Coordinates of C-alpha atoms and ligand atoms in Angstrom, one line a residue:
V1 CA 224.7 90.5 114.3
K2 CA 224.0 92.2 117.7
T3 CA 222.3 95.6 118.0
N4 CA 223.4 96.7 121.4
K5 CA 221.2 99.6 122.3
P6 CA 217.9 100.2 120.6
T7 CA 217.8 103.7 122.0
P8 CA 220.8 105.8 121.2
T9 CA 223.4 106.5 123.9
D10 CA 224.3 110.1 124.4
L11 CA 228.0 109.7 123.5
F12 CA 229.9 107.1 121.6
I13 CA 233.7 107.5 122.1
I14 CA 236.3 106.0 119.8
G15 CA 239.6 105.5 121.7
G16 CA 240.6 104.3 125.2
G17 CA 243.5 106.6 125.7
I18 CA 243.6 109.4 128.3
N19 CA 241.4 111.7 126.3
G20 CA 238.7 109.1 125.5
C21 CA 238.6 107.8 129.0
G22 CA 238.7 111.3 130.5
I23 CA 235.7 112.3 128.5
A24 CA 233.9 109.1 129.3
A25 CA 234.3 109.7 133.1
D26 CA 233.3 113.3 132.9
A27 CA 230.2 112.6 130.8
A28 CA 229.0 109.6 132.8
G29 CA 229.3 111.6 136.0
R30 CA 227.0 114.2 134.5
G31 CA 224.4 111.6 134.0
L32 CA 224.9 111.0 130.3
S33 CA 224.9 107.5 128.8
V34 CA 228.3 106.6 127.3
T35 CA 229.9 103.8 125.3
L36 CA 233.6 103.8 124.6
C37 CA 235.4 101.4 122.3
E38 CA 239.1 100.7 122.3
Q39 CA 240.6 98.5 119.6
N40 CA 243.3 97.0 121.8
D41 CA 244.0 97.5 125.6
L42 CA 243.2 100.7 127.4
A43 CA 246.3 103.1 127.2
S44 CA 247.9 100.9 124.5
G45 CA 248.5 103.9 122.3
T46 CA 250.3 107.1 123.1
S47 CA 248.9 107.3 126.7
S48 CA 251.3 104.7 128.0
A49 CA 254.3 106.0 126.0
S50 CA 254.7 109.5 127.5
T51 CA 257.5 111.0 129.6
K52 CA 254.9 110.6 132.4
L53 CA 255.1 114.2 133.6
I54 CA 252.2 116.3 134.8
H55 CA 253.9 119.6 133.9
G56 CA 253.5 123.0 132.4
G57 CA 256.4 122.4 130.0
L58 CA 259.2 124.8 130.8
R59 CA 260.3 124.6 127.2
Y60 CA 257.0 125.8 125.8
L61 CA 257.6 129.2 127.4
E62 CA 260.3 129.7 124.7
L63 CA 257.6 129.0 122.1
Y64 CA 255.4 131.6 123.7
E65 CA 252.8 129.0 124.6
F66 CA 251.8 130.9 127.7
N67 CA 248.2 129.8 127.7
L68 CA 249.1 126.1 127.5
V69 CA 251.7 126.5 130.3
R70 CA 249.3 128.4 132.5
K71 CA 246.4 125.9 132.2
A72 CA 248.8 122.9 132.6
L73 CA 250.5 124.3 135.7
K74 CA 247.2 125.1 137.3
E75 CA 246.1 121.5 136.5
R76 CA 249.1 120.0 138.4
E77 CA 247.6 121.0 141.7
V78 CA 244.1 119.7 140.7
L79 CA 245.5 116.3 139.5
L80 CA 247.7 115.9 142.6
K81 CA 244.6 116.0 144.8
K82 CA 242.6 113.8 142.4
A83 CA 245.1 110.9 142.3
P84 CA 247.8 111.2 145.0
H85 CA 248.5 107.4 144.6
I86 CA 249.8 107.7 141.1
I87 CA 250.8 111.3 140.8
S88 CA 253.6 112.7 143.0
P89 CA 255.6 116.0 143.2
M90 CA 259.1 115.8 141.7
R91 CA 262.0 118.3 141.8
F92 CA 263.9 118.8 138.6
V93 CA 267.4 120.1 138.3
M94 CA 268.8 121.9 135.3
P95 CA 272.6 122.2 135.0
H96 CA 273.4 125.6 133.6
V97 CA 275.3 125.7 130.3
T98 CA 276.2 129.3 129.5
S99 CA 276.6 128.6 125.7
L100 CA 273.1 127.2 125.4
R101 CA 270.9 129.7 127.3
P102 CA 272.0 132.6 129.4
A103 CA 271.3 132.4 133.2
W104 CA 269.0 135.5 133.1
L105 CA 266.8 133.8 130.5
I106 CA 266.5 130.6 132.6
R107 CA 265.8 132.8 135.7
L108 CA 263.1 134.7 133.8
G109 CA 261.6 131.4 132.5
L110 CA 261.5 129.9 136.0
F111 CA 260.1 133.1 137.5
I112 CA 257.2 132.9 135.0
Y113 CA 256.8 129.2 135.6
D114 CA 256.5 129.8 139.4
H115 CA 254.0 132.7 139.0
I116 CA 252.0 132.3 135.8
S117 CA 249.4 130.3 137.7
R118 CA 248.5 129.7 141.4
R119 CA 250.8 127.2 143.2
T120 CA 249.6 126.0 146.6
S121 CA 251.5 122.8 147.4
L122 CA 254.5 122.7 145.1
P123 CA 257.7 124.6 146.1
G124 CA 259.1 127.3 143.8
S125 CA 262.3 127.3 141.9
K126 CA 265.8 128.3 143.1
R127 CA 269.4 128.5 142.0
I128 CA 271.6 125.6 143.2
D129 CA 275.3 125.1 143.6
F130 CA 276.2 121.5 142.6
A131 CA 279.0 121.3 145.1
N132 CA 276.3 121.3 147.9
H133 CA 273.5 119.5 146.2
P134 CA 272.7 115.7 146.1
S135 CA 272.3 115.8 142.3
G136 CA 275.8 117.4 141.8
H137 CA 277.8 114.3 142.6
H138 CA 276.7 112.4 139.5
L139 CA 277.4 115.3 137.1
Q140 CA 280.7 116.0 135.3
Q141 CA 282.8 118.4 137.2
H142 CA 282.5 121.4 134.9
Y143 CA 278.8 121.7 135.8
D144 CA 279.0 123.9 138.9
V145 CA 275.6 125.7 139.1
G146 CA 272.1 125.0 138.0
F147 CA 268.4 125.6 138.8
E148 CA 265.8 123.5 140.7
Y149 CA 262.0 123.6 140.1
S150 CA 258.9 121.6 140.7
D151 CA 256.7 119.5 138.4
C152 CA 254.9 116.2 138.9
W153 CA 255.3 112.6 138.0
V154 CA 252.4 110.3 136.9
D155 CA 251.8 106.7 136.0
D156 CA 250.2 107.5 132.7
A157 CA 248.7 104.1 131.9
R158 CA 247.2 103.8 135.3
L159 CA 245.7 107.3 135.0
V160 CA 243.8 106.1 131.9
V161 CA 242.6 102.9 133.7
L162 CA 241.4 105.0 136.7
N163 CA 239.4 107.2 134.5
A164 CA 237.9 104.2 132.8
L165 CA 237.1 102.7 136.2
Q166 CA 235.4 105.9 137.3
A167 CA 233.5 106.0 134.0
R168 CA 232.3 102.5 134.5
E169 CA 231.3 103.1 138.1
L170 CA 229.2 105.9 136.8
G171 CA 227.4 103.8 134.3
A172 CA 229.6 103.9 131.1
D173 CA 230.2 100.9 128.9
I174 CA 233.9 100.5 128.4
L175 CA 234.6 98.0 125.6
T176 CA 238.2 96.9 125.0
R177 CA 239.4 94.9 122.1
C178 CA 236.6 96.4 120.1
C179 CA 237.6 98.2 117.0
F180 CA 235.6 101.0 115.4
K181 CA 235.0 100.2 111.8
D182 CA 232.6 102.9 110.4
A183 CA 229.8 105.3 111.3
K184 CA 226.9 106.5 109.3
R185 CA 225.5 110.0 110.0
H186 CA 221.8 110.7 110.3
D187 CA 219.9 113.8 111.3
D188 CA 219.7 113.0 115.0
H189 CA 222.0 110.0 115.6
W190 CA 225.0 108.0 114.3
D191 CA 224.9 104.3 113.4
I192 CA 228.2 102.8 114.4
R193 CA 229.8 99.5 113.5
C194 CA 232.6 97.9 115.5
E195 CA 234.3 94.6 115.4
T196 CA 235.6 92.6 118.4
Q197 CA 238.8 90.6 118.3
D198 CA 236.8 87.5 117.7
G199 CA 235.4 89.0 114.5
E200 CA 232.0 89.7 116.0
Q201 CA 230.2 92.7 114.4
R202 CA 228.6 95.0 116.9
H203 CA 226.3 97.9 116.1
F204 CA 225.6 100.9 118.2
R205 CA 223.5 104.0 117.9
A206 CA 224.5 107.3 119.5
R207 CA 223.4 111.0 119.5
T208 CA 227.0 112.2 119.3
L209 CA 230.2 110.7 118.1
I210 CA 233.6 111.5 119.6
N211 CA 236.7 110.7 117.8
A212 CA 239.5 110.4 120.4
S213 CA 241.6 107.9 118.5
G214 CA 244.8 110.0 118.9
P215 CA 247.4 109.2 116.3
W216 CA 244.8 107.0 114.4
I217 CA 242.6 110.0 113.7
N218 CA 243.7 110.3 110.1
Q219 CA 242.5 106.7 109.6
T220 CA 239.3 106.5 111.7
S221 CA 238.0 109.8 110.3
Q222 CA 237.9 108.4 106.8
H223 CA 235.3 105.9 107.9
M224 CA 232.6 108.4 108.8
T225 CA 230.1 109.8 106.4
T226 CA 231.3 113.3 106.9
E227 CA 234.1 115.5 105.6
T228 CA 237.4 114.5 106.9
P229 CA 238.5 116.8 109.7
R230 CA 241.9 118.5 110.0
Q231 CA 244.7 115.9 109.9
V232 CA 247.0 115.3 112.8
R233 CA 250.8 115.4 112.4
L234 CA 252.5 112.3 113.7
V235 CA 255.7 113.0 115.7
K236 CA 257.4 110.0 117.3
G237 CA 259.0 110.3 120.7
S238 CA 261.1 107.5 122.2
H239 CA 262.5 106.7 125.6
I240 CA 265.2 104.4 127.0
I241 CA 265.4 102.8 130.4
V242 CA 268.9 102.1 131.9
P243 CA 270.1 100.9 135.3
K244 CA 269.9 103.9 137.6
L245 CA 272.4 106.6 136.9
F246 CA 271.9 108.2 140.3
D247 CA 270.4 107.3 143.7
H248 CA 268.5 110.5 144.8
P249 CA 264.9 111.5 144.1
Y250 CA 265.7 114.5 141.8
A251 CA 265.1 114.3 138.0
Y252 CA 267.4 116.1 135.5
I253 CA 266.3 118.3 132.7
L254 CA 269.2 118.5 130.3
Q255 CA 269.7 121.1 127.6
N256 CA 271.1 120.0 124.2
P257 CA 272.9 122.0 121.6
D258 CA 270.1 121.3 119.1
G259 CA 267.7 123.3 121.2
R260 CA 265.8 120.3 122.6
I261 CA 265.8 119.1 126.2
I262 CA 266.1 115.5 127.5
F263 CA 264.8 114.3 130.9
A264 CA 266.6 111.7 133.1
I265 CA 264.1 110.6 135.6
P266 CA 264.2 108.1 138.5
F267 CA 262.1 105.2 137.4
E268 CA 260.7 102.2 139.3
N269 CA 263.3 102.3 142.1
K270 CA 266.1 100.7 140.2
Y271 CA 266.2 102.5 136.9
T272 CA 266.6 105.8 135.0
L273 CA 264.1 106.8 132.3
I274 CA 265.6 108.9 129.6
G275 CA 263.7 110.8 126.8
T276 CA 262.6 112.0 124.5
T277 CA 263.1 112.5 120.8
D278 CA 261.0 114.3 118.2
V279 CA 260.9 112.7 114.8
D280 CA 258.3 113.1 112.1
Y281 CA 256.6 109.7 111.5
Q282 CA 255.1 108.1 108.4
G283 CA 255.2 104.4 109.2
A284 CA 252.5 102.0 110.4
L285 CA 251.0 102.9 113.8
E286 CA 251.1 99.2 114.8
D287 CA 255.0 99.1 114.4
V288 CA 256.1 102.2 116.3
A289 CA 259.5 101.5 117.7
I290 CA 262.7 103.4 118.8
S291 CA 265.4 103.4 116.1
D292 CA 269.1 102.8 116.7
E293 CA 269.7 106.5 115.9
E294 CA 267.3 107.6 118.6
I295 CA 269.0 105.3 121.2
D296 CA 272.4 106.7 120.2
Y297 CA 271.1 110.3 120.3
L298 CA 269.7 109.8 123.9
C299 CA 272.9 108.1 125.1
K300 CA 275.0 110.9 123.6
Q301 CA 273.0 113.7 125.2
V302 CA 273.0 112.1 128.6
N303 CA 276.7 111.3 128.3
A304 CA 277.4 115.0 127.9
Y305 CA 276.3 115.5 131.5
F306 CA 276.8 112.5 133.7
K307 CA 280.1 111.1 134.9
H308 CA 278.8 107.6 134.3
Q309 CA 278.7 106.9 130.5
I310 CA 276.1 104.7 128.8
T311 CA 275.9 102.9 125.5
R312 CA 273.3 100.9 123.6
R313 CA 274.2 97.9 125.7
D314 CA 272.9 99.5 128.9
V315 CA 269.4 99.9 127.6
I316 CA 267.1 97.5 129.5
W317 CA 263.9 98.6 127.9
H318 CA 262.7 101.2 125.5
Y319 CA 259.4 102.5 124.2
A320 CA 258.1 104.8 121.6
G321 CA 254.9 106.7 121.1
I322 CA 253.3 109.0 118.6
R323 CA 252.2 112.5 119.4
P324 CA 249.0 113.3 117.5
L325 CA 249.8 117.0 117.0
L326 CA 247.8 119.7 115.3
D327 CA 249.2 119.9 111.8
E328 CA 251.3 123.1 111.3
P329 CA 253.0 122.3 107.9
G330 CA 256.6 123.3 107.6
K331 CA 257.3 123.6 111.3
D332 CA 260.2 121.8 113.1
P333 CA 258.6 118.8 115.0
K334 CA 259.9 120.2 118.3
T335 CA 258.1 123.5 117.8
V336 CA 254.7 122.2 116.8
S337 CA 252.1 123.2 119.5
R338 CA 251.4 120.6 122.2
D339 CA 248.0 122.2 123.0
Y340 CA 244.7 120.5 122.1
H341 CA 242.0 121.5 119.7
L342 CA 238.4 120.2 119.7
A343 CA 236.8 120.3 116.3
L344 CA 233.0 120.2 116.5
D345 CA 231.2 119.3 113.2
T346 CA 227.4 119.6 113.3
D347 CA 226.6 120.1 109.7
P348 CA 224.6 118.3 108.4
G349 CA 223.2 116.0 111.1
A350 CA 224.3 114.5 114.4
P351 CA 227.4 116.1 115.9
L352 CA 230.9 114.8 115.6
L353 CA 233.6 116.0 118.0
T354 CA 237.2 115.3 117.0
V355 CA 240.0 115.6 119.5
H356 CA 243.3 116.8 118.1
G357 CA 246.6 117.0 120.1
G358 CA 246.7 117.5 123.8
K359 CA 248.8 116.4 126.8
I360 CA 248.2 113.9 129.6
T361 CA 248.4 116.9 131.9
T362 CA 245.4 118.7 130.3
Y363 CA 243.1 115.7 129.7
R364 CA 240.6 116.8 132.4
L365 CA 240.3 120.3 131.0
L366 CA 239.9 118.8 127.5
A367 CA 237.1 116.6 128.7
E368 CA 235.3 119.5 130.4
E369 CA 235.6 121.6 127.2
A370 CA 234.3 118.7 125.1
L371 CA 231.3 118.4 127.4
S372 CA 230.5 122.0 127.2
L373 CA 230.7 121.9 123.4
L374 CA 228.4 119.0 123.3
S375 CA 225.9 120.2 125.9
P376 CA 223.5 121.8 123.4
F377 CA 223.0 118.4 121.9
V378 CA 222.9 116.0 124.9
T379 CA 222.1 118.3 127.8
P380 CA 224.1 117.0 130.8
H381 CA 222.1 116.6 134.0
K382 CA 224.9 118.0 136.2
P383 CA 227.5 120.7 136.0
A384 CA 231.3 120.1 135.7
W385 CA 232.5 118.0 138.6
T386 CA 235.8 116.4 138.0
A387 CA 238.1 119.2 139.4
T388 CA 237.2 118.2 143.0
Q389 CA 236.3 114.5 142.8
P390 CA 239.1 112.0 143.4
L391 CA 239.9 109.2 141.1
P392 CA 239.3 105.6 142.2
G393 CA 241.8 104.5 144.8
A394 CA 242.8 108.0 145.9
F395 CA 243.6 108.4 149.6
K396 CA 243.0 111.6 151.4
E397 CA 245.7 113.8 152.8
I398 CA 248.2 111.1 153.3
S399 CA 251.2 110.1 151.2
P400 CA 251.6 106.8 149.5
T401 CA 254.3 105.9 152.2
E402 CA 251.8 106.6 155.0
Y403 CA 249.1 104.6 153.2
A404 CA 251.6 101.7 152.8
A405 CA 252.3 101.9 156.6
K406 CA 248.5 101.6 157.2
L407 CA 248.4 98.6 154.9
Q408 CA 251.1 97.0 156.9
Q409 CA 249.3 97.5 160.1
Q410 CA 246.2 96.0 158.6
Y411 CA 248.0 93.1 156.9
P412 CA 251.1 92.6 159.1
W413 CA 252.2 89.7 156.9
L414 CA 252.5 91.9 153.8
P415 CA 256.2 92.6 153.0
K416 CA 257.1 96.4 153.1
H417 CA 258.1 96.6 149.5
L418 CA 254.8 95.1 148.4
S419 CA 252.7 97.4 150.5
Q420 CA 254.7 100.3 149.0
R421 CA 254.1 99.1 145.5
Y422 CA 250.4 98.5 146.1
A423 CA 250.0 102.0 147.7
E424 CA 251.8 103.6 144.7
H425 CA 250.0 101.6 142.0
Y426 CA 246.5 101.0 143.4
G427 CA 246.0 103.2 146.4
T428 CA 242.9 101.9 148.2
L429 CA 241.9 99.8 145.2
C430 CA 244.4 97.2 146.5
E431 CA 241.8 96.4 149.2
G432 CA 240.0 94.7 146.3
F433 CA 242.5 91.9 146.4
L434 CA 243.8 92.1 150.0
R435 CA 240.5 92.2 151.9
G436 CA 239.9 89.0 153.8
K437 CA 243.4 87.7 153.4
T438 CA 245.2 86.7 156.6
Q439 CA 248.5 85.4 155.4
A440 CA 250.8 85.6 152.4
A441 CA 249.7 82.2 151.2
D442 CA 246.2 83.7 150.7
L443 CA 247.5 85.7 147.8
G444 CA 247.9 82.5 145.8
E445 CA 250.7 81.5 143.5
N446 CA 253.7 83.9 143.3
I447 CA 254.0 83.9 139.5
H448 CA 257.3 85.9 139.5
A449 CA 258.8 88.9 141.2
D450 CA 256.0 89.0 143.8
L451 CA 253.2 89.2 141.2
F452 CA 250.7 87.0 143.0
A453 CA 247.7 85.3 141.5
A454 CA 245.3 87.5 143.6
E455 CA 246.6 90.7 141.9
V456 CA 246.4 89.1 138.4
D457 CA 242.8 87.9 139.1
Y458 CA 241.9 91.4 140.3
L459 CA 243.4 93.0 137.2
R460 CA 241.4 90.6 135.0
E461 CA 238.2 90.9 136.8
H462 CA 238.2 94.7 137.4
E463 CA 240.7 96.5 135.2
W464 CA 240.1 94.9 131.7
A465 CA 243.5 93.2 131.7
Q466 CA 243.6 90.2 129.4
T467 CA 247.2 89.5 128.3
A468 CA 250.6 89.3 130.0
D469 CA 251.5 92.6 128.2
D470 CA 248.5 94.4 129.7
I471 CA 249.6 93.3 133.2
L472 CA 253.3 93.7 132.8
W473 CA 253.6 97.0 130.9
R474 CA 250.4 98.9 131.5
R475 CA 248.7 98.0 134.7
S476 CA 252.2 97.7 136.2
K477 CA 255.8 98.0 135.0
L478 CA 256.7 94.5 136.4
G479 CA 257.8 93.7 132.9
L480 CA 261.1 95.2 133.9
Q481 CA 261.6 92.2 136.2
F482 CA 260.1 89.5 133.9
D483 CA 262.3 87.6 131.5
A484 CA 260.9 85.4 128.7
E485 CA 260.5 82.4 131.0
A486 CA 258.6 84.3 133.7
T487 CA 256.4 85.9 131.0
T488 CA 255.5 82.4 129.8
Q489 CA 254.7 81.4 133.3
L490 CA 252.3 84.4 133.6
E491 CA 250.7 83.4 130.2
A492 CA 250.3 79.9 131.4
Y493 CA 248.6 81.2 134.6
L494 CA 246.3 83.3 132.5
K495 CA 245.4 80.4 130.3
S496 CA 244.8 78.0 133.1
S497 CA 242.6 80.4 135.1
D498 CA 240.7 81.1 131.8
Q499 CA 239.7 77.5 131.8
T500 CA 238.7 77.4 135.5
P501 CA 234.9 77.0 135.5
Ligands
FAD601 C1 257.0 110.7 123.6 C2 255.9 111.4 124.2 C3 256.0 112.0 125.5 C4 255.0 112.7 126.0 N1 255.1 113.2 127.3 C5 254.1 113.8 127.9 C6 254.3 114.2 129.3 O1 255.3 114.0 129.9 N2 253.2 114.8 129.8 C7 252.0 115.1 129.2 O2 251.2 115.7 129.7 N3 251.8 114.6 127.9 C8 252.9 114.0 127.3 N4 252.7 113.5 126.0 C9 251.4 113.7 125.3 C10 250.4 112.6 125.7 O3 251.0 111.4 125.9 C11 249.3 112.5 124.6 O4 248.9 113.8 124.2 C12 248.1 111.7 125.0 O5 248.6 110.5 125.6 C13 247.2 111.5 123.9 O6 246.1 110.7 124.3 P1 245.0 110.2 123.4 O7 243.9 109.6 124.2 O8 244.6 111.4 122.5 O9 245.7 109.2 122.4 P2 246.0 107.7 122.6 O10 246.5 107.4 124.0 O11 246.9 107.2 121.5 O12 244.6 107.0 122.6 C14 243.9 106.7 121.3 C15 243.4 105.3 121.4 O13 242.5 105.1 120.3 C16 242.6 103.8 120.0 N5 242.0 103.5 118.7 C17 242.6 103.9 117.5 N6 241.8 103.5 116.4 C18 240.8 102.9 117.0 C19 239.6 102.2 116.4 N7 239.5 102.1 115.1 N8 238.7 101.7 117.3 C20 238.9 101.7 118.6 N9 240.0 102.3 119.2 C21 240.9 102.9 118.4 C22 244.0 103.4 120.1 O14 244.3 102.0 120.3 C23 244.4 104.2 121.3 O15 244.4 103.5 122.5 C24 253.7 112.8 125.4 C25 253.6 112.2 124.1 C26 254.6 111.5 123.6 C27 254.4 110.8 122.3

């Protein structure tokens, strides 16, 4: 049995999703000592299964969630500057359907969306005529007018890893494949027990405990000597990926007769991402998957708009995630608030902070609020800092395409598509595996689809990647180009380089 830290750390965080990693980075940057445990891979829970939007949520205006929309919209501009490599502005078009929402209501909603918080870099909304708009060509003919507005796109899983990287750079211990088992409360600290994937028991001591285990909260909170905090309501949301339905950079927001909206978003150059659903979930959190009904629902909603019709057979990939929402019994899943709630429990003994709900978009604000709630107990050495500090790999005042061009100047042998992918996935972090290379052969074996050994080695050494899934579905989306044989090849590479002394 190992006792890791004889003196207690300031914060022990359960959960390596966006909220856990965001809090870890913020706290470490304020000079606090931090340990985070994640039972699986970073972002292996909900934080890699989102629609991947940094958005205010136009739909939440209808639910009168003005506070959530305001703070989320303000955050778009902050996050764009923090991580321009993995977050980009995106224009959304909404075909107008008179029978679903009147035009005046949409105009009012968009006016509020444009003005409820300060917008500095993103253009505002406008009415569009589909006869003269690139997005119109793909829509069925009876859609003649619509609206266009701004939001942002994010690589959600990489946002988590970048926060973990920043936390580690600032001194945090980030432990993956390390499962929280139980915690015992004392007057001035917690004794915490975890188990690694190899079955090793690890013991920690911390002044404060933060439960950021997202959908697992109802389970993890039962293993703490304290009263169980408020439960989270588990609502499943699923997405499908099909060969691209359109070849322009606009995303579509489609209204459905059931009051929900579906997004159809350009994805990884060759595909369209379609989602999402809202279904109450009672199953095991380890087996979350899309159902046939959800696939049919998504196909049907999209087919009501596009000329090109899709069926189950077109689905190349799908994923499902669980929203850990604040429980509001009796409410329709689509109307339950998407805002977060931080529950601080200080009585009796060392503090426990439980994170309920939240959005990727508001993770940084959530972390700031968590730190201010905990500051009476752990006294941060520095004030809030994350609003203005970039995440690892961020380039300044250039676009990913401009950075890709710089990479090509520096490494003239690097193919254009690869420099673009590196710029959009890693930003300047790709220097970590490009530096010193003078020819393509220096990148090592091309495992498949231009995933070279140098990139895999970097991901293992620096970004906690251990398995083929970590690399293909979270550090990248190269899984879309890997069949079973290519995946076996990657697994073989991982195994062989494991054994290299
Ligand atoms: C379908 C869908 C679409 C969404 N779309 C958007 C969107 O477009 N924009 C947006 O802003 N938000 C969106 N969200 C919301 C957003 O994804 C979530 O609010 C956010 O990812 C929650 O992060 P989290 O860190 O709380 O949870 P998670 O990411 O689930 O992290 C919790 C982590 O805790 C770990 N864990 C659990 N138990 C233990 C244990 N015992 N020991 C150690 N670790 C443990 C889990 O493995 C997991 O990695 C969407 C959510 C869903 C489901």
